[in-house]
Amino acid sequence: MRVLAALAASSLLLGACATPIEPGPGGPPTGGNGNDCAVIAAIAREHYRFNTTDNRPPPIRFDGDYAPRCDWSRLGLAFQPWNPDASGDPRERERWVSFGRPVYDGRGAVVETSIMHGPWAGVGHECRVISGFAGWTVPEGSCRETWVS
């Protein structure tokens, strides 16, 4: 009986660690296995060090036809969508952060990501993200540089 109670308690703890995804302003979340928003948020917070106060992120864009709808504020971020046709300084349109579709495996997920700070000033990375008791995290040194401009 104690074993059954311990199993039930541990499954409740593991379930509590999962990061549920709630619909954002655009409707229900899309893409991946339901963890895409949490995986991307982990990279944004831990690799890029974005937050809602002193290191606000540039506009967000996604690769190809991949476009998950996420409630970024619930995940502690303040992303705005990238608009390539925005008026104003054209150099501002060259500021963005992008994320590819996460690829999941037995060790977590891998995501292609890049950031542009302006024309000809950017860097791309491939980041490994793992899931654990604290949710999705980016272990130290798990993002490798893939390109620089």
PDB file of C-alpha atoms in Angstrom:
ATOM      1  CA  MET A   1       0.000   0.000   0.000  1.00  0.00           C
ATOM      2  CA  ARG A   2       2.863   2.368   0.821  1.00  0.00           C
ATOM      3  CA  VAL A   3       4.410   1.664  -2.574  1.00  0.00           C
ATOM      4  CA  LEU A   4       1.155   2.594  -4.283  1.00  0.00           C
ATOM      5  CA  ALA A   5       0.934   5.835  -2.285  1.00  0.00           C
ATOM      6  CA  ALA A   6       4.554   6.694  -3.128  1.00  0.00           C
ATOM      7  CA  LEU A   7       3.937   6.060  -6.835  1.00  0.00           C
ATOM      8  CA  ALA A   8       0.838   8.244  -6.792  1.00  0.00           C
ATOM      9  CA  ALA A   9       2.699  11.057  -5.007  1.00  0.00           C
ATOM     10  CA  SER A  10       5.641  10.914  -7.401  1.00  0.00           C
ATOM     11  CA  SER A  11       3.382  11.009 -10.458  1.00  0.00           C
ATOM     12  CA  LEU A  12       1.636  14.086  -9.016  1.00  0.00           C
ATOM     13  CA  LEU A  13       5.009  15.781  -8.490  1.00  0.00           C
ATOM     14  CA  LEU A  14       6.134  15.006 -12.026  1.00  0.00           C
ATOM     15  CA  GLY A  15       2.849  16.254 -13.435  1.00  0.00           C
ATOM     16  CA  ALA A  16       3.202  19.497 -11.509  1.00  0.00           C
ATOM     17  CA  CYS A  17       6.584  20.140 -13.141  1.00  0.00           C
ATOM     18  CA  ALA A  18       5.235  20.067 -16.653  1.00  0.00           C
ATOM     19  CA  THR A  19       4.759  23.480 -18.197  1.00  0.00           C
ATOM     20  CA  PRO A  20       1.230  23.654 -19.566  1.00  0.00           C
ATOM     21  CA  ILE A  21       0.644  25.821 -22.578  1.00  0.00           C
ATOM     22  CA  GLU A  22      -2.397  28.014 -22.595  1.00  0.00           C
ATOM     23  CA  PRO A  23      -3.832  29.698 -25.637  1.00  0.00           C
ATOM     24  CA  GLY A  24      -2.305  33.030 -26.479  1.00  0.00           C
ATOM     25  CA  PRO A  25      -4.130  35.938 -28.087  1.00  0.00           C
ATOM     26  CA  GLY A  26      -4.072  34.164 -31.466  1.00  0.00           C
ATOM     27  CA  GLY A  27      -5.968  31.092 -30.281  1.00  0.00           C
ATOM     28  CA  PRO A  28      -4.843  27.671 -29.138  1.00  0.00           C
ATOM     29  CA  PRO A  29      -1.157  26.772 -29.188  1.00  0.00           C
ATOM     30  CA  THR A  30       0.087  25.081 -32.326  1.00  0.00           C
ATOM     31  CA  GLY A  31       2.976  22.937 -33.426  1.00  0.00           C
ATOM     32  CA  GLY A  32       5.232  20.357 -31.858  1.00  0.00           C
ATOM     33  CA  ASN A  33       4.218  18.164 -28.993  1.00  0.00           C
ATOM     34  CA  GLY A  34       2.750  20.921 -26.845  1.00  0.00           C
ATOM     35  CA  ASN A  35       6.080  21.916 -25.298  1.00  0.00           C
ATOM     36  CA  ASP A  36       7.305  24.237 -28.060  1.00  0.00           C
ATOM     37  CA  CYS A  37       6.382  27.471 -26.260  1.00  0.00           C
ATOM     38  CA  ALA A  38       8.101  26.391 -23.037  1.00  0.00           C
ATOM     39  CA  VAL A  39      11.209  25.209 -24.927  1.00  0.00           C
ATOM     40  CA  ILE A  40      11.503  28.506 -26.821  1.00  0.00           C
ATOM     41  CA  ALA A  41      10.894  30.492 -23.616  1.00  0.00           C
ATOM     42  CA  ALA A  42      13.711  28.584 -21.874  1.00  0.00           C
ATOM     43  CA  ILE A  43      16.150  29.558 -24.635  1.00  0.00           C
ATOM     44  CA  ALA A  44      14.939  33.160 -24.595  1.00  0.00           C
ATOM     45  CA  ARG A  45      15.372  33.471 -20.824  1.00  0.00           C
ATOM     46  CA  GLU A  46      18.489  31.375 -20.235  1.00  0.00           C
ATOM     47  CA  HIS A  47      20.532  31.729 -23.441  1.00  0.00           C
ATOM     48  CA  TYR A  48      19.587  35.253 -24.529  1.00  0.00           C
ATOM     49  CA  ARG A  49      18.782  36.425 -20.961  1.00  0.00           C
ATOM     50  CA  PHE A  50      15.601  38.197 -22.100  1.00  0.00           C
ATOM     51  CA  ASN A  51      13.112  39.347 -19.484  1.00  0.00           C
ATOM     52  CA  THR A  52      10.306  41.885 -19.194  1.00  0.00           C
ATOM     53  CA  THR A  53      12.247  44.678 -17.489  1.00  0.00           C
ATOM     54  CA  ASP A  54      15.921  45.379 -18.242  1.00  0.00           C
ATOM     55  CA  ASN A  55      16.634  43.122 -21.250  1.00  0.00           C
ATOM     56  CA  ARG A  56      13.536  43.211 -23.422  1.00  0.00           C
ATOM     57  CA  PRO A  57      13.725  41.011 -26.501  1.00  0.00           C
ATOM     58  CA  PRO A  58      13.674  42.270 -30.061  1.00  0.00           C
ATOM     59  CA  PRO A  59      10.677  41.259 -32.202  1.00  0.00           C
ATOM     60  CA  ILE A  60      10.241  37.508 -32.629  1.00  0.00           C
ATOM     61  CA  ARG A  61      10.055  35.637 -35.915  1.00  0.00           C
ATOM     62  CA  PHE A  62       9.898  31.980 -36.824  1.00  0.00           C
ATOM     63  CA  ASP A  63      11.464  29.936 -39.595  1.00  0.00           C
ATOM     64  CA  GLY A  64       9.432  28.832 -42.613  1.00  0.00           C
ATOM     65  CA  ASP A  65       5.795  27.956 -42.024  1.00  0.00           C
ATOM     66  CA  TYR A  66       6.362  27.269 -38.319  1.00  0.00           C
ATOM     67  CA  ALA A  67       4.516  29.785 -36.139  1.00  0.00           C
ATOM     68  CA  PRO A  68       3.454  28.615 -32.672  1.00  0.00           C
ATOM     69  CA  ARG A  69       1.007  30.831 -30.837  1.00  0.00           C
ATOM     70  CA  CYS A  70       2.197  31.264 -27.289  1.00  0.00           C
ATOM     71  CA  ASP A  71       1.164  33.322 -24.301  1.00  0.00           C
ATOM     72  CA  TRP A  72       4.600  34.926 -23.872  1.00  0.00           C
ATOM     73  CA  SER A  73       3.638  37.049 -20.883  1.00  0.00           C
ATOM     74  CA  ARG A  74       2.614  33.906 -18.998  1.00  0.00           C
ATOM     75  CA  LEU A  75       6.086  32.549 -19.752  1.00  0.00           C
ATOM     76  CA  GLY A  76       7.785  35.699 -18.414  1.00  0.00           C
ATOM     77  CA  LEU A  77       8.587  37.324 -21.773  1.00  0.00           C
ATOM     78  CA  ALA A  78       7.425  40.362 -23.716  1.00  0.00           C
ATOM     79  CA  PHE A  79       7.821  39.345 -27.365  1.00  0.00           C
ATOM     80  CA  GLN A  80       6.262  41.398 -30.142  1.00  0.00           C
ATOM     81  CA  PRO A  81       5.879  39.901 -33.619  1.00  0.00           C
ATOM     82  CA  TRP A  82       8.442  40.897 -36.242  1.00  0.00           C
ATOM     83  CA  ASN A  83       7.017  43.061 -39.029  1.00  0.00           C
ATOM     84  CA  PRO A  84       9.252  43.225 -42.114  1.00  0.00           C
ATOM     85  CA  ASP A  85       7.048  46.015 -43.528  1.00  0.00           C
ATOM     86  CA  ALA A  86       7.148  48.271 -40.464  1.00  0.00           C
ATOM     87  CA  SER A  87       7.557  51.966 -41.137  1.00  0.00           C
ATOM     88  CA  GLY A  88      10.427  53.976 -39.731  1.00  0.00           C
ATOM     89  CA  ASP A  89      14.148  53.339 -39.689  1.00  0.00           C
ATOM     90  CA  PRO A  90      14.906  50.369 -41.992  1.00  0.00           C
ATOM     91  CA  ARG A  91      17.708  49.308 -39.632  1.00  0.00           C
ATOM     92  CA  GLU A  92      15.067  48.615 -36.983  1.00  0.00           C
ATOM     93  CA  ARG A  93      13.459  46.033 -39.302  1.00  0.00           C
ATOM     94  CA  GLU A  94      16.765  44.147 -39.186  1.00  0.00           C
ATOM     95  CA  ARG A  95      16.437  43.579 -35.424  1.00  0.00           C
ATOM     96  CA  TRP A  96      14.821  40.264 -34.494  1.00  0.00           C
ATOM     97  CA  VAL A  97      15.264  36.938 -32.787  1.00  0.00           C
ATOM     98  CA  SER A  98      14.149  33.756 -34.535  1.00  0.00           C
ATOM     99  CA  PHE A  99      13.444  30.190 -33.528  1.00  0.00           C
ATOM    100  CA  GLY A 100      13.058  27.059 -35.604  1.00  0.00           C
ATOM    101  CA  ARG A 101      10.732  24.186 -34.787  1.00  0.00           C
ATOM    102  CA  PRO A 102      12.116  22.185 -31.822  1.00  0.00           C
ATOM    103  CA  VAL A 103      13.256  18.664 -32.676  1.00  0.00           C
ATOM    104  CA  TYR A 104      12.562  16.322 -29.773  1.00  0.00           C
ATOM    105  CA  ASP A 105      14.544  13.209 -28.866  1.00  0.00           C
ATOM    106  CA  GLY A 106      15.195  11.064 -25.817  1.00  0.00           C
ATOM    107  CA  ARG A 107      17.468  13.742 -24.303  1.00  0.00           C
ATOM    108  CA  GLY A 108      15.144  16.742 -24.723  1.00  0.00           C
ATOM    109  CA  ALA A 109      14.991  19.058 -27.731  1.00  0.00           C
ATOM    110  CA  VAL A 110      17.286  20.872 -30.147  1.00  0.00           C
ATOM    111  CA  VAL A 111      16.355  24.288 -31.572  1.00  0.00           C
ATOM    112  CA  GLU A 112      17.985  26.422 -34.260  1.00  0.00           C
ATOM    113  CA  THR A 113      17.897  30.050 -33.136  1.00  0.00           C
ATOM    114  CA  SER A 114      19.407  33.320 -34.283  1.00  0.00           C
ATOM    115  CA  ILE A 115      19.442  36.962 -33.354  1.00  0.00           C
ATOM    116  CA  MET A 116      20.027  40.002 -35.525  1.00  0.00           C
ATOM    117  CA  HIS A 117      21.041  43.268 -33.867  1.00  0.00           C
ATOM    118  CA  GLY A 118      20.978  45.207 -37.142  1.00  0.00           C
ATOM    119  CA  PRO A 119      22.154  44.912 -40.744  1.00  0.00           C
ATOM    120  CA  TRP A 120      25.075  42.469 -40.944  1.00  0.00           C
ATOM    121  CA  ALA A 121      25.218  42.041 -37.167  1.00  0.00           C
ATOM    122  CA  GLY A 122      23.911  38.721 -35.968  1.00  0.00           C
ATOM    123  CA  VAL A 123      24.697  35.238 -34.745  1.00  0.00           C
ATOM    124  CA  GLY A 124      23.029  31.826 -34.994  1.00  0.00           C
ATOM    125  CA  HIS A 125      23.054  28.980 -32.486  1.00  0.00           C
ATOM    126  CA  GLU A 126      21.840  25.432 -32.107  1.00  0.00           C
ATOM    127  CA  CYS A 127      20.645  24.942 -28.521  1.00  0.00           C
ATOM    128  CA  ARG A 128      20.020  21.726 -26.605  1.00  0.00           C
ATOM    129  CA  VAL A 129      17.186  22.052 -24.076  1.00  0.00           C
ATOM    130  CA  ILE A 130      16.394  19.430 -21.450  1.00  0.00           C
ATOM    131  CA  SER A 131      13.310  18.746 -19.368  1.00  0.00           C
ATOM    132  CA  GLY A 132      13.545  18.169 -15.653  1.00  0.00           C
ATOM    133  CA  PHE A 133      11.954  18.962 -12.330  1.00  0.00           C
ATOM    134  CA  ALA A 134      12.354  22.702 -12.973  1.00  0.00           C
ATOM    135  CA  GLY A 135      10.722  22.486 -16.414  1.00  0.00           C
ATOM    136  CA  TRP A 136      12.700  23.092 -19.608  1.00  0.00           C
ATOM    137  CA  THR A 137      16.242  24.388 -19.095  1.00  0.00           C
ATOM    138  CA  VAL A 138      19.279  25.215 -21.206  1.00  0.00           C
ATOM    139  CA  PRO A 139      22.344  23.627 -19.576  1.00  0.00           C
ATOM    140  CA  GLU A 140      25.500  25.742 -19.488  1.00  0.00           C
ATOM    141  CA  GLY A 141      27.431  25.352 -22.739  1.00  0.00           C
ATOM    142  CA  SER A 142      24.616  23.597 -24.602  1.00  0.00           C
ATOM    143  CA  CYS A 143      24.256  26.265 -27.327  1.00  0.00           C
ATOM    144  CA  ARG A 144      26.822  26.048 -30.095  1.00  0.00           C
ATOM    145  CA  GLU A 145      27.462  28.839 -32.556  1.00  0.00           C
ATOM    146  CA  THR A 146      26.440  27.970 -36.127  1.00  0.00           C
ATOM    147  CA  TRP A 147      27.036  31.273 -37.964  1.00  0.00           C
ATOM    148  CA  VAL A 148      28.126  34.885 -37.404  1.00  0.00           C
ATOM    149  CA  SER A 149      27.669  37.964 -39.590  1.00  0.00           C
TER     150      SER A 149
END
